[in-house]
Coordinates of C-alpha atoms and ligand atoms in Angstrom, one line a residue:
X7 CA -2.0 5.8 24.6
X8 CA -2.9 4.4 21.1
X9 CA -2.8 6.6 18.1
X10 CA -5.7 5.1 16.7
X11 CA -7.7 6.1 19.8
X12 CA -7.7 9.7 18.8
X13 CA -9.3 9.0 15.4
X14 CA -12.8 10.3 15.1
X15 CA -15.1 8.5 12.7
X16 CA -18.8 9.3 12.0
X17 CA -20.1 5.8 11.7
X18 CA -23.4 5.8 13.3
X19 CA -23.7 2.0 13.4
X20 CA -20.7 1.5 15.7
X21 CA -20.7 -0.8 18.6
X22 CA -17.5 -0.2 19.9
X23 CA -16.6 3.4 21.2
X24 CA -14.7 5.0 18.2
X25 CA -13.8 8.1 20.1
X26 CA -11.5 8.4 23.2
X27 CA -11.9 11.7 25.1
X28 CA -8.5 12.0 26.0
X29 CA -9.0 15.4 27.5
X30 CA -10.4 15.3 31.1
X31 CA -13.0 17.5 29.5
X32 CA -15.7 15.6 28.0
X33 CA -19.3 15.7 26.7
X34 CA -21.5 12.7 26.8
X35 CA -24.9 12.9 24.9
X36 CA -27.4 9.9 25.7
X37 CA -29.6 9.6 22.8
X38 CA -31.3 6.9 20.6
X39 CA -28.9 5.1 18.4
X40 CA -28.8 2.4 15.9
X41 CA -26.3 -0.3 16.5
X42 CA -25.0 -3.3 14.7
X43 CA -25.2 -5.9 17.4
X44 CA -25.8 -9.0 15.3
X45 CA -23.2 -9.8 12.7
X46 CA -22.7 -7.9 9.6
X47 CA -25.6 -8.4 7.3
X48 CA -28.2 -8.8 9.9
X49 CA -30.4 -5.9 10.7
X50 CA -29.1 -3.0 13.1
X51 CA -30.8 -2.8 16.4
X52 CA -32.5 0.4 17.9
X53 CA -30.9 1.2 21.2
X54 CA -29.5 3.8 23.2
X55 CA -25.9 5.2 23.5
X56 CA -23.6 8.1 24.2
X57 CA -22.3 10.2 21.3
X58 CA -23.8 8.0 18.7
X59 CA -22.5 4.5 20.0
X60 CA -22.8 1.9 22.4
X61 CA -20.8 1.3 24.3
X62 CA -20.0 5.0 24.7
X63 CA -16.7 6.7 24.0
X64 CA -13.6 5.8 26.2
X65 CA -13.5 8.3 29.0
X66 CA -10.0 8.5 30.1
X67 CA -7.5 10.6 32.3
X68 CA -4.5 10.1 34.3
X69 CA -4.6 9.4 37.8
X70 CA -5.3 12.5 40.2
X71 CA -6.6 14.6 37.3
X72 CA -10.3 16.0 37.5
X73 CA -12.8 14.5 35.1
X74 CA -15.1 17.4 33.7
X75 CA -18.1 15.8 31.9
X76 CA -21.1 17.6 30.7
X77 CA -24.0 15.1 30.4
X78 CA -26.9 15.8 28.1
X79 CA -29.9 13.6 28.2
X80 CA -31.6 13.2 25.1
X81 CA -33.3 9.9 25.6
X82 CA -36.7 11.1 26.1
X83 CA -36.7 9.8 29.9
X84 CA -35.0 10.6 32.8
X85 CA -31.3 9.6 33.2
X86 CA -28.3 9.9 35.4
X87 CA -24.5 8.8 34.8
X88 CA -22.6 6.6 37.8
X89 CA -18.9 6.4 37.6
X90 CA -18.7 2.9 38.7
X91 CA -16.0 1.9 41.0
X92 CA -14.6 5.4 41.4
X93 CA -14.1 6.6 44.8
X94 CA -15.4 10.1 43.9
X95 CA -17.5 13.0 45.5
X96 CA -20.9 11.8 46.7
X97 CA -22.5 14.6 44.8
X98 CA -21.0 13.2 41.6
X99 CA -22.1 9.5 42.2
X100 CA -25.2 9.9 39.9
X101 CA -27.8 8.0 41.8
X102 CA -31.1 9.7 41.5
X103 CA -33.0 10.2 44.6
X104 CA -29.7 9.6 46.9
X105 CA -27.3 11.9 45.4
X106 CA -28.6 14.1 42.9
X107 CA -32.1 14.7 41.2
X108 CA -32.8 12.9 38.1
X109 CA -31.6 14.4 34.9
X110 CA -34.8 15.2 33.1
X111 CA -35.2 14.3 29.4
X112 CA -33.7 17.4 27.4
X113 CA -31.7 18.7 30.4
X114 CA -28.0 18.0 31.3
X115 CA -26.0 17.8 34.5
X116 CA -22.1 18.9 34.8
X117 CA -20.3 16.0 36.6
X118 CA -16.9 16.9 38.0
X119 CA -14.9 14.6 39.9
X120 CA -11.3 13.7 40.6
X121 CA -9.9 10.3 39.7
X122 CA -7.9 9.0 43.0
X123 CA -7.4 5.5 41.6
X124 CA -5.7 4.4 38.4
X125 CA -7.4 1.6 37.0
X126 CA -10.1 -0.1 34.9
X127 CA -13.8 1.6 35.7
X128 CA -17.0 2.1 33.8
X129 CA -19.9 4.8 33.7
X130 CA -23.4 3.7 33.2
X131 CA -26.8 5.0 33.5
X132 CA -28.0 4.5 37.2
X133 CA -31.5 5.5 36.4
X134 CA -33.9 2.6 35.5
X135 CA -30.7 0.9 34.8
X136 CA -32.1 -2.5 34.2
X137 CA -33.6 -0.9 31.1
X138 CA -31.2 1.8 30.2
X139 CA -28.0 -0.3 30.5
X140 CA -29.6 -3.3 28.8
X141 CA -30.4 -0.9 25.8
X142 CA -26.7 0.3 25.9
X143 CA -25.9 3.2 28.1
X144 CA -22.4 2.6 29.3
X145 CA -18.8 3.0 28.3
X146 CA -15.4 2.7 29.8
X147 CA -13.9 4.9 31.9
X148 CA -10.0 4.5 32.2
X149 CA -7.6 6.0 34.7
X150 CA -4.1 5.8 33.8
X151 CA -1.1 5.3 36.1
X152 CA 1.4 8.2 36.3
X153 CA 3.6 5.7 34.5
X154 CA 1.6 3.1 32.9
X155 CA 3.4 -0.5 32.5
X156 CA 5.4 -1.1 29.2
X157 CA 2.9 -2.6 27.0
X158 CA 2.3 -2.9 23.1
X159 CA -1.3 -2.6 23.2
X160 CA -3.8 -1.3 26.0
X161 CA -7.1 -3.0 25.1
X162 CA -10.5 -2.6 26.7
X163 CA -12.8 -5.9 26.4
X164 CA -16.4 -5.1 27.3
X165 CA -18.3 -8.2 27.6
X166 CA -22.1 -8.2 27.1
X167 CA -25.2 -10.1 26.3
X168 CA -28.4 -9.0 24.6
X169 CA -32.0 -10.7 24.5
X170 CA -32.6 -10.4 20.8
X171 CA -35.7 -11.0 18.8
X172 CA -35.6 -12.6 15.2
X173 CA -36.1 -9.0 13.7
X174 CA -33.0 -7.8 15.2
X175 CA -34.8 -5.6 17.8
X176 CA -34.0 -6.0 21.7
X177 CA -36.9 -8.0 23.5
X178 CA -39.3 -6.2 25.3
X179 CA -40.2 -7.0 28.9
X180 CA -37.2 -5.4 30.7
X181 CA -39.1 -5.5 34.0
X182 CA -40.4 -9.1 33.5
X183 CA -41.1 -10.5 37.0
X184 CA -40.1 -14.0 36.0
X185 CA -36.7 -12.8 35.1
X186 CA -36.4 -10.8 38.1
X187 CA -37.1 -13.4 40.5
X188 CA -34.7 -15.6 38.9
X189 CA -31.2 -14.8 37.5
X190 CA -32.5 -11.6 36.0
X191 CA -32.6 -10.7 32.0
X192 CA -30.1 -13.1 30.4
X193 CA -29.6 -12.6 26.8
X194 CA -29.3 -15.1 23.8
X195 CA -26.5 -13.3 22.1
X196 CA -23.2 -12.5 23.6
X197 CA -19.8 -10.6 22.6
X198 CA -16.5 -9.3 23.6
X199 CA -16.3 -5.8 22.4
X200 CA -12.8 -4.9 21.8
X201 CA -11.4 -1.4 21.9
X202 CA -9.4 -0.6 19.9
X203 CA -9.7 -3.0 17.3
X204 CA -6.3 -4.1 16.5
X205 CA -4.2 -6.7 15.1
X206 CA -1.4 -8.0 17.6
X207 CA 1.8 -9.8 17.0
X208 CA 3.0 -13.1 18.4
X209 CA 5.3 -11.8 21.3
X210 CA 3.5 -8.4 21.8
X211 CA 2.9 -7.7 25.4
X212 CA -0.7 -6.6 25.8
X213 CA -3.0 -5.2 28.8
X214 CA -6.6 -6.4 28.7
X215 CA -9.1 -4.8 30.6
X216 CA -11.9 -6.7 30.9
X217 CA -15.4 -5.3 32.1
X218 CA -18.7 -7.4 32.6
X219 CA -21.3 -4.8 31.3
X220 CA -24.1 -7.3 31.0
X221 CA -27.2 -6.2 33.4
X222 CA -27.5 -9.9 34.9
X223 CA -25.2 -12.4 33.6
X224 CA -22.4 -13.8 35.3
X225 CA -19.5 -15.0 32.8
X226 CA -17.1 -17.3 33.3
X227 CA -14.2 -16.3 30.6
X228 CA -11.2 -18.3 29.3
X229 CA -8.8 -16.5 27.3
X230 CA -6.8 -18.6 24.5
X231 CA -3.4 -17.4 23.1
X232 CA -1.9 -15.4 25.8
X233 CA 0.4 -16.3 28.7
X234 CA 0.5 -13.8 31.6
X235 CA -1.1 -12.4 34.9
X236 CA -4.2 -11.3 36.5
X237 CA -2.8 -7.8 37.7
X238 CA -5.7 -6.1 39.1
X239 CA -9.6 -6.6 40.2
X240 CA -12.4 -4.1 40.2
X241 CA -9.7 -1.5 39.2
X242 CA -7.5 -2.2 42.3
X243 CA -4.0 -3.6 41.8
X244 CA -3.2 -6.9 43.3
X245 CA 0.0 -6.9 45.2
X246 CA 0.8 -10.2 44.0
X247 CA -0.2 -10.8 40.4
X248 CA -2.1 -14.2 39.9
X249 CA -1.1 -16.5 37.3
X250 CA -3.8 -16.2 34.5
X251 CA -6.2 -19.0 34.4
X252 CA -10.0 -19.1 33.8
X253 CA -11.8 -16.6 36.1
X254 CA -15.6 -15.3 36.6
X255 CA -16.9 -11.9 35.9
X256 CA -20.0 -11.0 37.7
X257 CA -22.0 -8.1 36.4
X258 CA -19.9 -5.1 36.8
X259 CA -16.8 -6.6 37.9
X260 CA -13.5 -6.0 36.2
X261 CA -10.2 -7.9 35.5
X262 CA -6.8 -6.4 34.4
X263 CA -4.4 -8.9 32.8
X264 CA -1.1 -8.3 31.4
X265 CA 0.4 -11.0 29.1
X266 CA 2.2 -12.0 26.3
X267 CA 0.9 -13.1 23.0
X268 CA 1.6 -16.7 22.7
X269 CA 0.2 -17.9 19.5
X270 CA 0.2 -16.7 15.8
X271 CA -3.4 -17.6 15.3
X272 CA -5.7 -15.6 17.3
X273 CA -6.6 -14.5 21.0
X274 CA -9.8 -15.7 21.9
X275 CA -12.2 -14.8 24.6
X276 CA -14.4 -17.9 25.3
X277 CA -17.5 -18.1 27.6
X278 CA -17.7 -21.9 28.4
X279 CA -21.4 -23.0 28.4
X280 CA -23.2 -26.0 29.1
X281 CA -23.5 -26.5 25.3
X282 CA -20.0 -26.0 24.9
X283 CA -17.4 -23.1 24.4
X284 CA -19.3 -20.0 23.0
X285 CA -16.7 -17.7 21.2
X286 CA -17.3 -14.0 22.4
X287 CA -14.7 -12.4 20.5
X288 CA -11.2 -12.4 19.3
X289 CA -8.1 -10.2 18.6
X290 CA -6.2 -11.2 15.2
X291 CA -2.6 -12.1 15.4
X292 CA -0.2 -11.6 12.6
X293 CA 3.6 -11.3 12.3
X294 CA 6.0 -11.7 15.3
X295 CA 7.4 -9.2 17.9
X296 CA 11.0 -9.9 17.9
X297 CA 12.3 -7.0 19.8
X298 CA 10.4 -7.6 23.0
X299 CA 12.9 -8.9 25.7
X300 CA 10.9 -11.6 27.9
X301 CA 10.3 -10.2 31.6
X302 CA 8.0 -11.1 34.3
X303 CA 4.9 -9.3 34.8
X304 CA 5.1 -7.1 37.9
X305 CA 2.7 -5.6 40.1
X306 CA 1.2 -2.3 39.2
X307 CA 1.6 0.2 41.7
X308 CA -1.0 0.3 44.6
X309 CA -3.7 2.8 44.8
X310 CA -3.7 4.7 48.2
X311 CA -6.2 3.1 50.5
X312 CA -6.5 3.3 54.4
X313 CA -5.6 0.4 56.5
X314 CA -8.7 -1.3 58.2
X315 CA -8.8 -1.1 61.9
X316 CA -9.8 -4.7 62.5
X317 CA -9.6 -4.5 66.3
X318 CA -12.6 -1.9 66.1
X319 CA -14.4 -3.3 63.2
X320 CA -18.1 -3.0 63.6
X321 CA -19.7 -6.1 62.8
X322 CA -22.6 -6.2 60.5
X323 CA -24.9 -8.6 58.8
X324 CA -26.8 -8.1 55.3
X325 CA -28.7 -11.2 54.5
X326 CA -29.8 -11.7 51.0
X327 CA -33.5 -12.8 50.9
X328 CA -36.3 -13.5 48.4
X329 CA -36.5 -14.5 44.7
X330 CA -37.9 -17.7 43.3
X331 CA -37.7 -20.9 45.1
X332 CA -37.1 -19.1 48.4
X333 CA -39.3 -19.4 52.0
X334 CA -38.9 -15.7 52.3
X335 CA -40.9 -15.1 49.1
X336 CA -43.9 -16.6 50.7
X337 CA -43.6 -15.0 54.0
X338 CA -43.5 -11.3 52.2
X339 CA -41.1 -8.5 52.8
X340 CA -41.4 -5.1 54.1
X341 CA -41.3 -2.9 50.8
X342 CA -43.3 -5.4 48.5
X343 CA -40.4 -6.4 46.1
X344 CA -39.3 -9.8 45.2
X345 CA -35.7 -9.4 46.6
X346 CA -34.4 -7.9 50.0
X347 CA -31.6 -7.3 52.4
X348 CA -32.5 -8.1 55.9
X349 CA -36.3 -8.4 55.2
X350 CA -36.4 -5.0 53.7
X351 CA -37.0 -4.4 50.1
X352 CA -35.9 -1.1 48.4
X353 CA -34.8 1.9 49.9
X354 CA -36.0 3.2 53.6
X355 CA -35.5 6.8 54.7
X356 CA -32.8 5.5 57.2
X357 CA -29.5 4.1 56.2
X358 CA -28.7 0.4 56.7
X359 CA -25.8 2.0 59.1
X360 CA -24.4 5.3 59.6
X361 CA -20.8 5.4 60.0
X362 CA -18.6 8.0 61.3
X363 CA -15.8 8.9 58.8
X364 CA -13.2 6.5 59.0
X365 CA -14.8 3.8 60.8
X366 CA -13.9 0.2 59.7
X367 CA -16.7 -2.4 59.4
X368 CA -16.7 -6.1 58.7
X369 CA -19.9 -7.0 57.1
X370 CA -21.1 -10.6 56.8
X371 CA -23.1 -11.3 53.4
X372 CA -25.2 -14.2 53.9
X373 CA -26.9 -15.3 50.5
X374 CA -30.1 -17.1 52.1
X375 CA -31.4 -17.3 48.2
X376 CA -31.4 -19.9 45.5
X377 CA -29.3 -17.6 43.2
X378 CA -26.0 -15.7 43.1
X379 CA -25.8 -12.1 44.0
X380 CA -23.1 -9.8 42.7
X381 CA -23.1 -7.2 45.9
X382 CA -21.8 -3.5 45.0
X383 CA -20.8 -0.8 47.3
X384 CA -20.7 2.7 46.0
X385 CA -17.8 5.3 46.8
X386 CA -15.6 2.6 48.3
X387 CA -13.6 -0.4 47.7
X388 CA -13.7 -3.2 50.3
X389 CA -11.5 -6.5 51.2
X390 CA -13.1 -9.8 50.7
X391 CA -12.1 -11.9 53.6
X392 CA -10.7 -15.3 52.4
X393 CA -11.6 -18.7 53.6
X394 CA -8.6 -18.6 56.1
X395 CA -9.6 -15.4 57.5
X396 CA -7.0 -13.3 55.7
X397 CA -8.0 -10.0 53.8
X398 CA -7.9 -10.7 50.1
X399 CA -8.3 -8.5 47.1
X400 CA -9.9 -5.1 47.2
X401 CA -12.9 -4.8 45.1
X402 CA -15.9 -2.9 44.5
X403 CA -18.2 -5.7 43.8
X404 CA -18.2 -9.2 45.2
X405 CA -20.2 -12.4 43.9
X406 CA -21.8 -14.5 46.6
X407 CA -23.0 -17.8 45.5
X408 CA -26.5 -19.2 46.5
X409 CA -26.2 -20.3 50.1
X410 CA -22.7 -18.9 50.6
X411 CA -21.6 -16.5 53.1
X412 CA -18.8 -14.1 52.7
X413 CA -17.4 -11.3 54.9
X414 CA -16.2 -8.1 53.7
X415 CA -14.1 -5.5 55.5
X416 CA -14.5 -1.8 54.6
X417 CA -13.2 1.6 55.8
X418 CA -16.0 4.0 55.2
X419 CA -13.8 6.9 54.8
X420 CA -15.4 8.8 51.8
X421 CA -18.4 11.1 53.1
X422 CA -21.9 10.8 52.0
X423 CA -24.8 8.6 51.1
X424 CA -23.7 5.5 49.4
X425 CA -25.9 2.8 47.6
X426 CA -25.3 -1.0 48.3
X427 CA -27.0 -3.2 46.0
X428 CA -27.0 -6.2 43.9
X429 CA -25.5 -5.6 40.5
X430 CA -27.7 -8.0 38.7
X431 CA -29.7 -5.1 37.8
X432 CA -33.1 -7.3 37.5
X433 CA -32.4 -7.8 41.2
X434 CA -31.8 -4.2 41.9
X435 CA -35.0 -3.3 40.3
X436 CA -36.9 -5.6 42.5
X437 CA -35.8 -4.5 45.7
X438 CA -32.3 -5.9 46.5
X439 CA -30.6 -2.6 47.6
X440 CA -30.0 -0.4 50.6
X441 CA -27.7 2.5 51.5
X442 CA -25.1 3.7 54.0
X443 CA -24.1 6.9 55.2
X444 CA -20.9 8.3 56.3
X445 CA -20.6 11.4 58.0
Ligands
C2O507 CU1 -22.4 0.1 38.7 CU2 -24.8 1.2 41.6 O1 -23.7 0.4 40.1
CU508 CU1 -28.8 -10.4 43.1

């Protein structure tokens, strides 16, 4: 852990988390804040944050430890906190109406859960998330390996976009139907927020934990100035780390990279757009690390997960429907939203499927729409089935392009009621969600 992470500052306008709650006991106070989203000198933006900042503080523990988080809701409307990607207790999953009652304005909730997996996770509001997350209610949730990899810097890189007005406020219209029927609410200003803000040396070994915290935008990312490997996706280590190349982060997805600084200029996070490269953020480089011996980047220790029973996998199909430019929109869907799974928009009283604990399912995700969707399952990680039929990476959010079909394989071994939804939060708002139950 970096020394700077223990510093506490009182800067009210921070847009990077200044406080690491290194202890597993933490207090998260959701409240209105003012944040410097636009460059210094431009107006600050009224937003929502935790403990005075957006992103909220780094909540961090060691693998196997128990998080004890007292959540106080002072935003003036109901809220709840979801610990994205953590295979936690169902009662602590933070989904109002499914796993808990909404935490009313002015009240609080005690979250207490174990961190079974080491890796990069995040927390965010799960009530009216398309608006509360857009306004800033999220932060990083980091679980350290018992013996963390040997690096000089461990950096969290949260990528977000905001829809700003000329006056520096967030544009209204969080439930704009046109947005929801298309890609969702896309911002006009994007940044990579690096925490802690350090200067690195050429030759340093760094760990980068990228998190797409945007409500709806898919970010292709290029990183300039480092040489290394992708070691984990969505918090789960890759048994065979990939050579670092450009990659895509759907909303909520994470990528962990271990790499060596190979420039004396700056490490740059670049979002390639149709109008050319957009610089999201950078880490300055000064000096040289002459001590570090060159070494290969090794795989992180695997988290313990159940082996799927492929021979007895229950075959299921989840077809994404609706949105602009779709047949289905015209025909109408049960539930009346813009988006649906299998003809049903929004949650029903009965789950999409009821599993007995430990059962394996192979779910065919069929994207019968004109837009990409990042499908997220709560409480579990699943394998993406690769084109050749092999089981690929373990993820909690998978990006399925327009017209694409992808199979996922999941061992449903975590009891409870779990949401399964599109993490384009505007799509979720407009009905692209369902739930499963494990008994
Ligand atoms: Cu990131 Cu349903 O959550
Ligand atoms: Cu979607």
